[in-house]
Protein backbone atom coordinates (compact mmCIF):
# COMPACT_ATOMS: atom_id res chain seq x y z
CA UNK A 1 0.00 0.00 0.00
CA UNK A 2 2.81 2.32 0.93
CA UNK A 3 4.51 1.47 -2.32
CA UNK A 4 1.44 2.32 -4.31
CA UNK A 5 1.13 5.67 -2.56
CA UNK A 6 4.64 6.50 -3.70
CA UNK A 7 4.13 5.20 -7.20
CA UNK A 8 0.99 7.21 -7.85
CA UNK A 9 2.53 10.68 -7.82
CA UNK A 10 5.30 9.40 -10.05
CA UNK A 11 2.77 8.07 -12.52
CA UNK A 12 0.90 11.34 -12.32
CA UNK A 13 4.10 13.24 -13.07
CA UNK A 14 4.75 11.03 -16.07
CA UNK A 15 1.25 11.69 -17.30
CA UNK A 16 1.76 15.47 -17.13
CA UNK A 17 5.08 15.18 -18.86
CA UNK A 18 3.57 12.89 -21.47
CA UNK A 19 5.12 14.57 -24.46
CA UNK A 20 6.95 12.42 -26.87
CA UNK A 21 9.93 14.49 -27.88
CA UNK A 22 12.30 12.23 -29.74
CA UNK A 23 9.70 9.45 -29.90
CA UNK A 24 9.88 7.97 -33.43
CA UNK A 25 6.14 7.17 -33.39
CA UNK A 26 5.23 10.90 -33.13
CA UNK A 27 5.39 12.48 -36.57
CA UNK A 28 7.86 15.33 -36.98
CA UNK A 29 6.57 18.68 -38.17
CA UNK A 30 7.02 19.45 -41.87
CA UNK A 31 9.86 21.75 -42.90
CA UNK A 32 8.55 25.07 -44.25
CA UNK A 33 9.53 25.85 -47.84
CA UNK A 34 10.92 29.39 -47.87
CA UNK A 35 9.86 31.54 -50.78
CA UNK A 36 11.41 34.93 -51.37
CA UNK A 37 13.08 36.37 -54.45
CA UNK A 38 16.79 35.58 -54.65
CA UNK A 39 17.70 39.29 -54.52
CA UNK A 40 16.61 39.25 -50.89
CA UNK A 41 19.81 37.34 -50.17
CA UNK A 42 20.59 35.24 -47.12
CA UNK A 43 18.24 35.16 -44.15
CA UNK A 44 19.58 36.39 -40.84
CA UNK A 45 17.34 34.41 -38.49
CA UNK A 46 19.74 31.54 -37.84
CA UNK A 47 19.56 32.19 -34.07
CA UNK A 48 15.92 31.12 -34.13
CA UNK A 49 14.23 27.73 -34.32
CA UNK A 50 13.80 26.38 -37.90
CA UNK A 51 10.45 27.06 -39.53
CA UNK A 52 7.84 24.32 -39.83
CA UNK A 53 4.47 24.37 -41.59
CA UNK A 54 2.63 23.36 -38.40
CA UNK A 55 4.54 25.88 -36.27
CA UNK A 56 3.79 28.74 -38.68
CA UNK A 57 0.08 27.83 -38.82
CA UNK A 58 -0.12 27.67 -35.02
CA UNK A 59 1.75 30.97 -34.71
CA UNK A 60 -0.66 32.62 -37.12
CA UNK A 61 -3.59 31.52 -34.99
CA UNK A 62 -1.95 32.69 -31.74
CA UNK A 63 -1.16 36.05 -33.38
CA UNK A 64 -4.87 36.84 -33.56
CA UNK A 65 -5.98 35.29 -30.25
CA UNK A 66 -7.05 38.01 -27.84
CA UNK A 67 -7.81 35.47 -25.08
CA UNK A 68 -4.06 35.58 -24.42
CA UNK A 69 -4.39 39.05 -22.85
CA UNK A 70 -5.40 40.13 -19.35
CA UNK A 71 -8.66 41.77 -20.45
CA UNK A 72 -9.36 39.29 -23.25
CA UNK A 73 -9.37 42.05 -25.87
CA UNK A 74 -5.83 42.48 -27.17
CA UNK A 75 -3.87 40.28 -29.55
CA UNK A 76 -0.72 40.97 -31.54
CA UNK A 77 -3.02 41.86 -34.35
CA UNK A 78 -4.63 44.73 -32.41
CA UNK A 79 -1.39 46.70 -32.85
CA UNK A 80 0.13 44.96 -35.88
CA UNK A 81 -2.80 45.11 -38.27
CA UNK A 82 -2.55 43.18 -41.52
CA UNK A 83 -4.59 45.85 -43.35
CA UNK A 84 -1.97 48.44 -42.31
CA UNK A 85 0.91 46.22 -43.41
CA UNK A 86 1.20 44.96 -39.80
CA UNK A 87 1.59 48.46 -38.35
CA UNK A 88 -0.82 50.56 -36.30
CA UNK A 89 -2.58 53.66 -37.69
CA UNK A 90 -2.65 55.17 -34.16
CA UNK A 91 0.22 57.41 -33.00
CA UNK A 92 0.85 55.05 -30.08
CA UNK A 93 -0.94 51.76 -29.58
CA UNK A 94 -3.53 50.95 -26.96
CA UNK A 95 -2.95 47.83 -24.86
CA UNK A 96 -5.14 46.14 -22.24
CA UNK A 97 -7.70 48.29 -20.39
CA UNK A 98 -7.07 51.10 -22.85
CA UNK A 99 -3.53 51.73 -21.60
CA UNK A 100 -1.40 53.79 -23.95
CA UNK A 101 2.12 52.76 -24.96
CA UNK A 102 4.94 55.20 -25.69
CA UNK A 103 5.97 54.33 -29.24
CA UNK A 104 4.41 53.84 -32.64
CA UNK A 105 4.07 50.11 -33.34
CA UNK A 106 6.72 48.84 -35.71
CA UNK A 107 5.46 47.33 -38.94
CA UNK A 108 6.28 43.65 -39.11
CA UNK A 109 8.06 43.07 -42.38
CA UNK A 110 11.06 41.05 -43.55
CA UNK A 111 12.01 40.25 -39.95
CA UNK A 112 13.87 37.14 -41.12
CA UNK A 113 16.42 39.47 -42.71
CA UNK A 114 17.09 41.49 -39.56
CA UNK A 115 19.16 40.92 -36.43
CA UNK A 116 18.16 43.83 -34.13
CA UNK A 117 14.60 44.51 -33.05
CA UNK A 118 12.55 47.34 -31.58
CA UNK A 119 13.15 51.00 -32.31
CA UNK A 120 16.09 51.01 -29.88
CA UNK A 121 17.49 47.61 -30.83
CA UNK A 122 17.10 46.10 -27.39
CA UNK A 123 16.30 42.60 -28.69
CA UNK A 124 18.25 40.17 -30.85
CA UNK A 125 15.93 37.22 -30.95
CA UNK A 126 12.23 37.30 -31.82
CA UNK A 127 11.22 34.31 -29.73
CA UNK A 128 12.69 36.00 -26.66
CA UNK A 129 11.48 39.51 -27.44
CA UNK A 130 7.89 38.29 -27.53
CA UNK A 131 7.97 37.99 -23.72
CA UNK A 132 7.72 41.80 -23.80
CA UNK A 133 4.44 42.38 -25.64
CA UNK A 134 2.88 39.28 -24.10
CA UNK A 135 3.61 40.21 -20.48
CA UNK A 136 3.93 44.03 -20.42
CA UNK A 137 1.10 45.62 -18.48
CA UNK A 138 0.50 48.21 -21.22
CA UNK A 139 0.32 45.53 -23.95
CA UNK A 140 -1.16 42.05 -23.31
CA UNK A 141 -0.38 41.75 -19.60
CA UNK A 142 -0.48 38.05 -18.70
CA UNK A 143 2.37 36.25 -16.93
CA UNK A 144 4.01 33.31 -18.66
CA UNK A 145 2.37 30.73 -16.30
CA UNK A 146 -1.03 32.36 -16.99
CA UNK A 147 -0.43 32.10 -20.73
CA UNK A 148 0.55 28.44 -20.38
CA UNK A 149 -2.62 27.80 -18.41
CA UNK A 150 -4.86 29.49 -21.01
CA UNK A 151 -3.40 27.24 -23.68
CA UNK A 152 -4.40 23.96 -22.00
CA UNK A 153 -7.45 23.43 -24.19
CA UNK A 154 -8.45 22.50 -27.68
CA UNK A 155 -7.61 23.29 -30.39
CA UNK A 156 -4.26 24.16 -28.85
CA UNK A 157 -3.57 20.73 -27.29
CA UNK A 158 -3.75 19.20 -30.76
CA UNK A 159 -2.03 22.03 -32.61
CA UNK A 160 0.95 22.22 -30.21
CA UNK A 161 1.32 18.44 -30.28
CA UNK A 162 1.46 18.56 -34.10
CA UNK A 163 3.90 21.45 -34.21
CA UNK A 164 6.22 20.31 -31.44
CA UNK A 165 6.42 16.52 -31.51
CA UNK A 166 3.66 15.77 -29.08
CA UNK A 167 4.50 18.53 -26.58
CA UNK A 168 1.85 20.16 -24.41
CA UNK A 169 1.32 23.91 -24.90
CA UNK A 170 3.56 26.30 -22.98
CA UNK A 171 4.07 30.02 -23.19
CA UNK A 172 7.61 29.46 -24.48
CA UNK A 173 6.42 27.19 -27.30
CA UNK A 174 3.72 29.75 -28.09
CA UNK A 175 6.46 32.33 -28.54
CA UNK A 176 8.39 29.91 -30.73
CA UNK A 177 5.35 29.39 -32.97
CA UNK A 178 4.55 33.12 -33.20
CA UNK A 179 8.18 33.83 -34.01
CA UNK A 180 7.95 31.31 -36.85
CA UNK A 181 4.83 32.97 -38.22
CA UNK A 182 6.11 36.54 -38.11
CA UNK A 183 9.37 35.50 -39.75
CA UNK A 184 7.41 34.26 -42.76
CA UNK A 185 6.05 37.78 -43.35
CA UNK A 186 8.04 38.83 -46.40
CA UNK A 187 6.82 41.57 -48.66
CA UNK A 188 8.03 40.96 -52.20
CA UNK A 189 5.15 41.63 -54.60
CA UNK A 190 5.22 45.42 -54.84
CA UNK A 191 5.62 47.31 -58.12
CA UNK A 192 9.26 47.76 -57.12
CA UNK A 193 9.65 43.96 -56.90
CA UNK A 194 7.87 43.42 -60.17
CA UNK A 195 10.13 46.05 -61.74
CA UNK A 196 13.17 44.19 -60.36
CA UNK A 197 11.79 40.97 -61.82
CA UNK A 198 11.20 42.63 -65.20
CA UNK A 199 7.40 42.48 -65.15
CA UNK A 200 6.53 46.10 -64.36
CA UNK A 201 7.55 49.25 -66.20
CA UNK A 202 7.94 52.17 -63.85
CA UNK A 203 6.43 55.49 -64.88
CA UNK A 204 8.86 58.33 -65.60
CA UNK A 205 8.02 59.90 -62.27
CA UNK A 206 8.57 56.65 -60.35
CA UNK A 207 11.93 56.20 -62.10
CA UNK A 208 13.01 59.76 -61.28
CA UNK A 209 11.96 59.18 -57.67
CA UNK A 210 13.86 55.91 -57.43
CA UNK A 211 17.01 57.49 -58.84
CA UNK A 212 16.77 60.39 -56.40
CA UNK A 213 16.05 57.99 -53.51
CA UNK A 214 19.20 55.93 -54.08
CA UNK A 215 21.54 58.76 -55.16
CA UNK A 216 23.99 60.47 -52.83
CA UNK A 217 24.21 64.03 -54.15
CA UNK A 218 27.50 65.35 -55.56
CA UNK A 219 26.98 69.09 -56.17
CA UNK A 220 30.43 69.46 -57.80
CA UNK A 221 29.24 67.48 -60.82
CA UNK A 222 25.57 68.41 -60.47
CA UNK A 223 24.46 64.92 -59.47
CA UNK A 224 21.25 65.53 -57.59
CA UNK A 225 20.09 63.07 -54.99
CA UNK A 226 17.67 62.71 -52.08
CA UNK A 227 20.20 60.60 -50.20
CA UNK A 228 17.65 58.20 -48.72
CA UNK A 229 19.51 55.08 -49.84
CA UNK A 230 22.51 56.05 -47.70
CA UNK A 231 20.47 54.71 -44.78
CA UNK A 232 17.43 52.92 -46.25
CA UNK A 233 19.72 51.19 -48.72
CA UNK A 234 19.04 47.47 -48.50
CA UNK A 235 16.65 45.60 -50.74
CA UNK A 236 14.02 45.89 -48.07
CA UNK A 237 14.77 49.63 -47.87
CA UNK A 238 15.77 49.11 -44.24
CA UNK A 239 19.10 49.85 -42.62
CA UNK A 240 22.14 47.59 -42.40
CA UNK A 241 20.87 44.48 -40.60
CA UNK A 242 24.14 43.72 -38.83
CA UNK A 243 25.68 45.11 -35.65
CA UNK A 244 24.24 48.47 -34.78
CA UNK A 245 25.02 50.05 -38.13
CA UNK A 246 21.34 50.13 -38.94
CA UNK A 247 20.70 52.63 -36.12
CA UNK A 248 20.96 56.32 -37.00
CA UNK A 249 20.02 59.74 -35.83
CA UNK A 250 17.90 61.25 -38.60
CA UNK A 251 17.66 64.63 -36.90
CA UNK A 252 14.31 64.44 -35.16
CA UNK A 253 14.20 66.86 -32.26
CA UNK A 254 14.78 64.95 -29.07
CA UNK A 255 13.87 66.98 -26.02
CA UNK A 256 15.27 66.27 -22.59
CA UNK A 257 12.25 64.25 -21.53
CA UNK A 258 12.11 62.32 -24.79
CA UNK A 259 13.06 58.90 -25.82
CA UNK A 260 16.86 58.66 -26.25
CA UNK A 261 16.67 55.51 -28.40
CA UNK A 262 19.81 53.39 -28.69
CA UNK A 263 21.59 55.35 -25.94
CA UNK A 264 19.35 53.69 -23.34
CA UNK A 265 20.70 50.31 -24.47
CA UNK A 266 24.42 51.06 -25.04
CA UNK A 267 24.88 53.86 -22.51
CA UNK A 268 26.95 55.81 -25.07
CA UNK A 269 26.24 59.53 -25.36
CA UNK A 270 26.85 59.47 -29.13
CA UNK A 271 23.95 57.03 -29.49
CA UNK A 272 21.45 59.60 -28.24
CA UNK A 273 18.54 59.88 -30.64
CA UNK A 274 19.63 56.91 -32.75
CA UNK A 275 16.76 54.65 -33.79
CA UNK A 276 16.40 51.63 -36.02
CA UNK A 277 16.33 52.58 -39.70
CA UNK A 278 13.00 50.97 -40.52
CA UNK A 279 12.09 49.27 -43.75
CA UNK A 280 10.07 51.55 -46.02
CA UNK A 281 8.22 48.59 -47.54
CA UNK A 282 4.49 49.46 -47.59
CA UNK A 283 5.30 52.87 -46.16
CA UNK A 284 2.29 54.47 -47.90
CA UNK A 285 0.07 52.25 -45.71
CA UNK A 286 1.75 52.71 -42.34
CA UNK A 287 1.21 56.34 -41.30
CA UNK A 288 1.86 57.90 -38.86
CA UNK A 289 5.63 57.92 -39.14
CA UNK A 290 8.74 57.69 -36.93
CA UNK A 291 9.17 55.97 -33.52
CA UNK A 292 6.76 58.42 -31.92
CA UNK A 293 4.35 58.70 -34.84
CA UNK A 294 4.99 62.45 -35.14
CA UNK A 295 4.43 62.82 -38.91
CA UNK A 296 1.04 62.17 -40.45
CA UNK A 297 2.00 62.13 -44.12
CA UNK A 298 4.90 61.32 -46.42
CA UNK A 299 4.90 64.99 -47.43
CA UNK A 300 5.71 65.91 -43.82
CA UNK A 301 8.48 63.30 -43.81
CA UNK A 302 10.02 64.76 -46.98
CA UNK A 303 9.77 68.28 -45.52
CA UNK A 304 11.65 67.01 -42.46
CA UNK A 305 14.53 65.63 -44.56
CA UNK A 306 14.54 68.77 -46.72
CA UNK A 307 14.65 71.22 -43.81
CA UNK A 308 17.89 73.30 -43.81
CA UNK A 309 17.79 73.28 -39.99
CA UNK A 310 18.27 69.49 -40.06
CA UNK A 311 21.98 69.79 -40.73
CA UNK A 312 22.70 71.51 -37.44
CA UNK A 313 20.64 69.23 -35.20
CA UNK A 314 22.64 67.73 -32.32
CA UNK A 315 24.02 64.27 -33.13
CA UNK A 316 22.47 64.21 -36.61
CA UNK A 317 24.11 61.50 -38.70
CA UNK A 318 27.12 62.39 -40.85
CA UNK A 319 25.38 60.81 -43.86
CA UNK A 320 22.73 63.52 -43.58
CA UNK A 321 25.29 66.29 -43.04
CA UNK A 322 27.21 65.20 -46.15
CA UNK A 323 24.11 64.81 -48.28
CA UNK A 324 23.66 68.22 -49.84
CA UNK A 325 22.66 69.31 -53.31
CA UNK A 326 24.27 72.71 -52.88
CA UNK A 327 28.00 73.36 -53.09
CA UNK A 328 27.60 75.65 -50.16
CA UNK A 329 26.11 72.86 -48.07
CA UNK A 330 23.29 73.30 -45.66
CA UNK A 331 20.33 71.61 -47.32
CA UNK A 332 19.09 68.79 -49.43
CA UNK A 333 17.24 71.54 -51.29
CA UNK A 334 14.79 69.26 -53.11
CA UNK A 335 12.25 71.03 -55.31
CA UNK A 336 8.52 70.34 -54.91
CA UNK A 337 8.70 68.22 -58.04
CA UNK A 338 11.61 66.19 -56.66
CA UNK A 339 9.81 65.61 -53.36
CA UNK A 340 6.73 64.41 -55.27
CA UNK A 341 8.95 62.11 -57.35
CA UNK A 342 10.45 60.48 -54.25
CA UNK A 343 6.96 59.99 -52.83
CA UNK A 344 5.85 58.38 -56.11
CA UNK A 345 8.72 55.94 -55.73
CA UNK A 346 7.74 55.25 -52.09
CA UNK A 347 4.30 54.26 -53.38
CA UNK A 348 5.88 51.58 -55.61
CA UNK A 349 6.84 49.81 -52.36
CA UNK A 350 3.18 49.05 -51.65
CA UNK A 351 2.42 45.33 -51.81
CA UNK A 352 -1.32 44.73 -51.65
CA UNK A 353 -0.87 40.93 -51.50
CA UNK A 354 0.80 41.52 -48.13
CA UNK A 355 -2.36 42.77 -46.47
CA UNK A 356 -4.02 39.40 -46.01
CA UNK A 357 -5.00 38.56 -42.44
C1 LIG B 1 -0.39 47.17 -27.48
C2 LIG B 1 0.24 47.15 -28.77
C3 LIG B 1 1.11 45.98 -29.16
C4 LIG B 1 0.82 44.64 -29.03
C5 LIG B 1 -0.41 43.98 -28.42
C6 LIG B 1 1.93 43.94 -29.62
N1 LIG B 1 2.85 44.83 -30.11
FE1 LIG B 1 4.55 44.38 -31.10
N2 LIG B 1 5.12 46.29 -31.06
C7 LIG B 1 4.38 47.32 -30.51
C8 LIG B 1 5.18 48.52 -30.41
C9 LIG B 1 4.74 49.86 -29.86
C10 LIG B 1 6.46 48.18 -30.91
C11 LIG B 1 7.70 49.06 -30.92
C12 LIG B 1 8.23 49.00 -29.49
C13 LIG B 1 9.61 49.56 -29.30
O1 LIG B 1 10.36 49.69 -30.25
O2 LIG B 1 9.94 49.85 -28.14
C14 LIG B 1 6.38 46.77 -31.30
C15 LIG B 1 7.44 46.06 -31.85
C16 LIG B 1 7.37 44.72 -32.23
C17 LIG B 1 8.43 43.98 -32.90
C18 LIG B 1 9.78 44.52 -33.35
C19 LIG B 1 9.77 44.81 -34.84
C20 LIG B 1 11.03 45.39 -35.40
O3 LIG B 1 11.11 45.53 -36.64
O4 LIG B 1 11.98 45.74 -34.66
C21 LIG B 1 7.95 42.71 -33.09
C22 LIG B 1 8.66 41.55 -33.78
C23 LIG B 1 6.62 42.66 -32.53
N3 LIG B 1 6.29 43.90 -32.02
C24 LIG B 1 5.80 41.56 -32.56
C25 LIG B 1 4.63 41.44 -31.79
C26 LIG B 1 3.90 40.20 -31.59
C27 LIG B 1 4.21 38.89 -32.29
C28 LIG B 1 2.88 40.47 -30.72
C29 LIG B 1 1.92 39.50 -30.08
C30 LIG B 1 2.52 38.53 -29.20
C31 LIG B 1 2.95 41.89 -30.45
N4 LIG B 1 4.03 42.44 -31.09
C32 LIG B 1 2.02 42.57 -29.69
C33 LIG B 1 3.06 47.26 -30.11
C34 LIG B 1 2.40 46.07 -29.82
C1 LIG C 1 21.01 59.14 -41.73
C2 LIG C 1 20.16 58.06 -42.11
C3 LIG C 1 18.86 58.35 -42.82
C4 LIG C 1 18.66 59.00 -44.02
C5 LIG C 1 19.72 59.64 -44.91
C6 LIG C 1 17.25 58.92 -44.31
N1 LIG C 1 16.60 58.25 -43.30
FE1 LIG C 1 14.60 57.89 -43.18
N2 LIG C 1 14.85 57.14 -41.31
C7 LIG C 1 16.06 57.00 -40.65
C8 LIG C 1 15.81 56.62 -39.28
C9 LIG C 1 16.87 56.35 -38.23
C10 LIG C 1 14.43 56.53 -39.14
C11 LIG C 1 13.66 56.22 -37.84
C12 LIG C 1 13.76 57.46 -36.98
C13 LIG C 1 12.88 57.48 -35.76
O1 LIG C 1 11.77 56.98 -35.82
O2 LIG C 1 13.33 58.03 -34.76
C14 LIG C 1 13.85 56.88 -40.42
C15 LIG C 1 12.49 56.90 -40.69
C16 LIG C 1 11.94 57.18 -41.92
C17 LIG C 1 10.54 57.09 -42.23
C18 LIG C 1 9.45 56.67 -41.25
C19 LIG C 1 9.35 55.17 -41.21
C20 LIG C 1 8.31 54.63 -40.28
O3 LIG C 1 8.06 53.42 -40.34
O4 LIG C 1 7.76 55.37 -39.47
C21 LIG C 1 10.39 57.42 -43.55
C22 LIG C 1 9.09 57.46 -44.33
C23 LIG C 1 11.70 57.74 -44.04
N3 LIG C 1 12.62 57.58 -43.04
C24 LIG C 1 11.97 58.12 -45.35
C25 LIG C 1 13.19 58.62 -45.76
C26 LIG C 1 13.40 59.27 -47.03
C27 LIG C 1 12.34 59.45 -48.10
C28 LIG C 1 14.71 59.65 -47.05
C29 LIG C 1 15.41 60.47 -48.11
C30 LIG C 1 14.82 61.77 -48.35
C31 LIG C 1 15.32 59.23 -45.80
N4 LIG C 1 14.36 58.58 -45.05
C32 LIG C 1 16.64 59.44 -45.45
C33 LIG C 1 17.31 57.23 -41.20
C34 LIG C 1 17.55 57.90 -42.38
CSV table of N, CA and C in Angstrom, one decimal, residues 1-9:
chain,number,residue,atom,x,y,z
A,1,UNK,N,0.8,-1.2,0.0
A,1,UNK,CA,0.0,0.0,0.0
A,1,UNK,C,0.9,1.3,0.0
A,2,UNK,N,1.9,1.2,0.9
A,2,UNK,CA,2.8,2.3,0.9
A,2,UNK,C,3.5,2.5,-0.4
A,3,UNK,N,3.9,1.4,-1.0
A,3,UNK,CA,4.5,1.5,-2.3
A,3,UNK,C,3.6,2.2,-3.4
A,4,UNK,N,2.4,1.8,-3.3
A,4,UNK,CA,1.4,2.3,-4.3
A,4,UNK,C,1.3,3.8,-4.1
A,5,UNK,N,1.3,4.2,-2.8
A,5,UNK,CA,1.1,5.7,-2.6
A,5,UNK,C,2.3,6.4,-3.2
A,6,UNK,N,3.5,5.8,-3.1
A,6,UNK,CA,4.6,6.5,-3.7
A,6,UNK,C,4.6,6.5,-5.2
A,7,UNK,N,4.1,5.3,-5.7
A,7,UNK,CA,4.1,5.2,-7.2
A,7,UNK,C,3.1,6.1,-7.9
A,8,UNK,N,2.0,6.4,-7.2
A,8,UNK,CA,1.0,7.2,-7.8
A,8,UNK,C,1.5,8.6,-8.3
A,9,UNK,N,2.1,9.4,-7.4
A,9,UNK,CA,2.5,10.7,-7.8
A,9,UNK,C,3.5,10.6,-9.0
